[in-house]
């Protein structure tokens, strides 16, 4: 998958060497995409510049779920900077106002916030050792998050 600024996303097909575009002219996706993450089913979580998180099926060319901060308790901000999927299949969402994880439970999407007040401007997320994440922020530096205890170390 390739993200383009103002031209949607493109799927590269190895067998043919062709890029398949998904943008506002041929799909329900907007053109301005910030980040994306592909799950094990081949569906995409897409962070958009208009402050939405979309769960998109490329096979069906259909948005399955739309999450916004106004209708999603626990999502720190609609301004999503980065997405990361861990080995437990949690989607981590780095936003302007903090960090959250997203997981499906009992047929509903459950959002959990982490590092309240400390993790602002999350720009990068990477796995650490033993249930930890490295969190890079735009202005506050690098943090190590202990997921189980929701404690951060600068």
Coordinates of C-alpha atoms in Angstrom, one line a residue:
X1 CA 0.0 0.0 0.0
X2 CA 1.2 3.5 -0.9
X3 CA -0.2 6.6 0.7
X4 CA -0.3 9.7 -1.5
X5 CA -0.9 13.3 -0.4
X6 CA -4.2 14.4 -1.9
X7 CA -4.6 11.4 -4.2
X8 CA -5.8 8.6 -1.9
X9 CA -4.0 5.3 -1.6
X10 CA -2.7 2.8 -4.1
X11 CA -2.4 -1.0 -3.8
X12 CA 0.6 -2.4 -5.6
X13 CA 0.1 -5.8 -7.4
X14 CA 3.3 -7.7 -7.5
X15 CA 2.1 -10.1 -10.2
X16 CA 1.3 -7.3 -12.8
X17 CA 3.5 -4.5 -11.5
X18 CA 0.4 -2.2 -11.5
X19 CA -0.8 0.2 -8.9
X20 CA -4.6 0.1 -8.2
X21 CA -5.8 3.6 -7.0
X22 CA -8.5 4.1 -4.3
X23 CA -9.5 7.7 -4.1
X24 CA -12.6 9.9 -4.1
X25 CA -13.2 9.3 -7.8
X26 CA -13.6 5.5 -7.5
X27 CA -14.1 4.7 -3.8
X28 CA -15.8 6.1 -0.7
X29 CA -12.3 7.2 0.5
X30 CA -11.2 10.8 0.7
X31 CA -8.1 11.8 -1.1
X32 CA -6.1 13.2 1.9
X33 CA -4.9 10.2 3.9
X34 CA -2.5 10.5 6.9
X35 CA -1.7 6.8 7.7
X36 CA -3.0 3.3 7.2
X37 CA -2.7 -0.2 8.7
X38 CA -3.7 -3.5 7.2
X39 CA -5.2 -6.1 9.4
X40 CA -5.0 -9.9 9.1
X41 CA -8.2 -10.0 7.0
X42 CA -6.8 -7.6 4.4
X43 CA -9.0 -4.7 5.5
X44 CA -7.5 -1.3 6.2
X45 CA -7.7 1.2 9.1
X46 CA -7.2 4.6 7.5
X47 CA -6.6 7.9 9.3
X48 CA -7.8 10.8 7.2
X49 CA -7.0 14.5 7.2
X50 CA -10.6 15.3 7.9
X51 CA -10.3 13.7 11.4
X52 CA -11.9 10.3 10.8
X53 CA -10.7 6.7 11.3
X54 CA -12.1 4.5 8.6
X55 CA -12.2 0.7 8.5
X56 CA -12.2 0.0 4.8
X57 CA -12.6 -3.3 2.8
X58 CA -10.6 -2.9 -0.5
X59 CA -12.2 -6.2 -1.8
X60 CA -15.7 -4.7 -1.4
X61 CA -14.6 -1.1 -2.0
X62 CA -16.7 -0.2 1.1
X63 CA -16.1 1.6 4.4
X64 CA -17.2 -0.8 7.1
X65 CA -16.8 1.5 10.2
X66 CA -16.3 5.2 10.7
X67 CA -14.9 6.4 14.0
X68 CA -14.6 10.1 15.0
X69 CA -13.6 11.6 18.4
X70 CA -17.2 12.9 18.8
X71 CA -18.8 9.4 18.6
X72 CA -15.9 7.4 20.0
X73 CA -15.4 7.6 23.8
X74 CA -11.7 7.2 24.7
X75 CA -10.3 8.6 21.4
X76 CA -8.2 11.5 22.6
X77 CA -8.5 13.5 19.4
X78 CA -9.8 13.2 15.9
X79 CA -6.4 14.5 14.6
X80 CA -4.7 11.1 14.1
X81 CA -0.9 11.2 13.3
X82 CA 0.0 7.6 13.2
X83 CA -1.3 4.0 13.4
X84 CA 0.5 0.9 14.6
X85 CA -0.7 -2.7 15.1
X86 CA 1.0 -4.8 17.8
X87 CA 1.4 -8.6 18.2
X88 CA -1.9 -8.8 20.2
X89 CA -3.7 -7.4 17.2
X90 CA -4.4 -4.1 19.0
X91 CA -4.5 -1.0 16.8
X92 CA -2.6 1.8 18.4
X93 CA -3.7 5.3 17.5
X94 CA -1.3 8.2 18.0
X95 CA -3.2 11.6 18.1
X96 CA -2.6 15.2 18.7
X97 CA -3.9 14.9 22.2
X98 CA -2.7 11.4 23.2
X99 CA -2.5 7.7 22.6
X100 CA -5.3 5.1 22.4
X101 CA -5.7 1.4 21.5
X102 CA -8.6 -0.1 19.6
X103 CA -9.8 -3.7 19.8
X104 CA -13.0 -5.4 19.0
X105 CA -14.9 -6.9 21.9
X106 CA -18.4 -8.4 21.9
X107 CA -19.1 -7.0 18.4
X108 CA -18.2 -3.4 19.4
X109 CA -15.0 -1.4 19.0
X110 CA -13.4 -0.7 22.4
X111 CA -11.1 2.3 22.7
X112 CA -8.7 2.7 25.6
X113 CA -6.7 5.8 26.3
X114 CA -3.1 5.7 27.7
X115 CA -0.6 8.2 29.1
X116 CA -3.3 10.9 29.8
X117 CA -1.9 14.4 29.7
X118 CA 1.7 13.2 29.1
X119 CA 1.6 11.8 25.6
X120 CA 0.7 14.7 23.4
X121 CA 1.5 15.0 19.7
X122 CA 2.1 11.3 19.3
X123 CA 4.0 11.0 16.0
X124 CA 5.5 7.5 16.1
X125 CA 4.8 4.1 17.8
X126 CA 7.0 1.1 18.0
X127 CA 7.1 -2.1 20.0
X128 CA 9.4 -2.4 23.0
X129 CA 10.1 -5.5 25.1
X130 CA 7.7 -7.1 27.5
X131 CA 4.4 -5.4 26.9
X132 CA 5.9 -1.9 26.3
X133 CA 5.7 0.6 23.5
X134 CA 8.1 3.3 22.5
X135 CA 6.2 6.5 21.8
X136 CA 7.7 9.4 19.9
X137 CA 6.1 12.8 20.3
X138 CA 6.3 16.0 18.2
X139 CA 7.5 18.2 21.0
X140 CA 7.9 16.2 24.2
X141 CA 10.5 13.6 23.1
X142 CA 10.5 9.9 23.5
X143 CA 8.6 7.9 26.1
X144 CA 8.5 4.2 27.0
X145 CA 4.9 3.1 27.9
X146 CA 4.3 0.1 30.2
X147 CA 0.9 -1.0 28.7
X148 CA -0.2 -3.1 31.7
X149 CA 0.3 -0.3 34.2
X150 CA -0.4 2.7 31.9
X151 CA 2.9 4.3 33.2
X152 CA 5.3 6.2 31.0
X153 CA 9.0 7.0 31.4
X154 CA 10.7 9.8 29.6

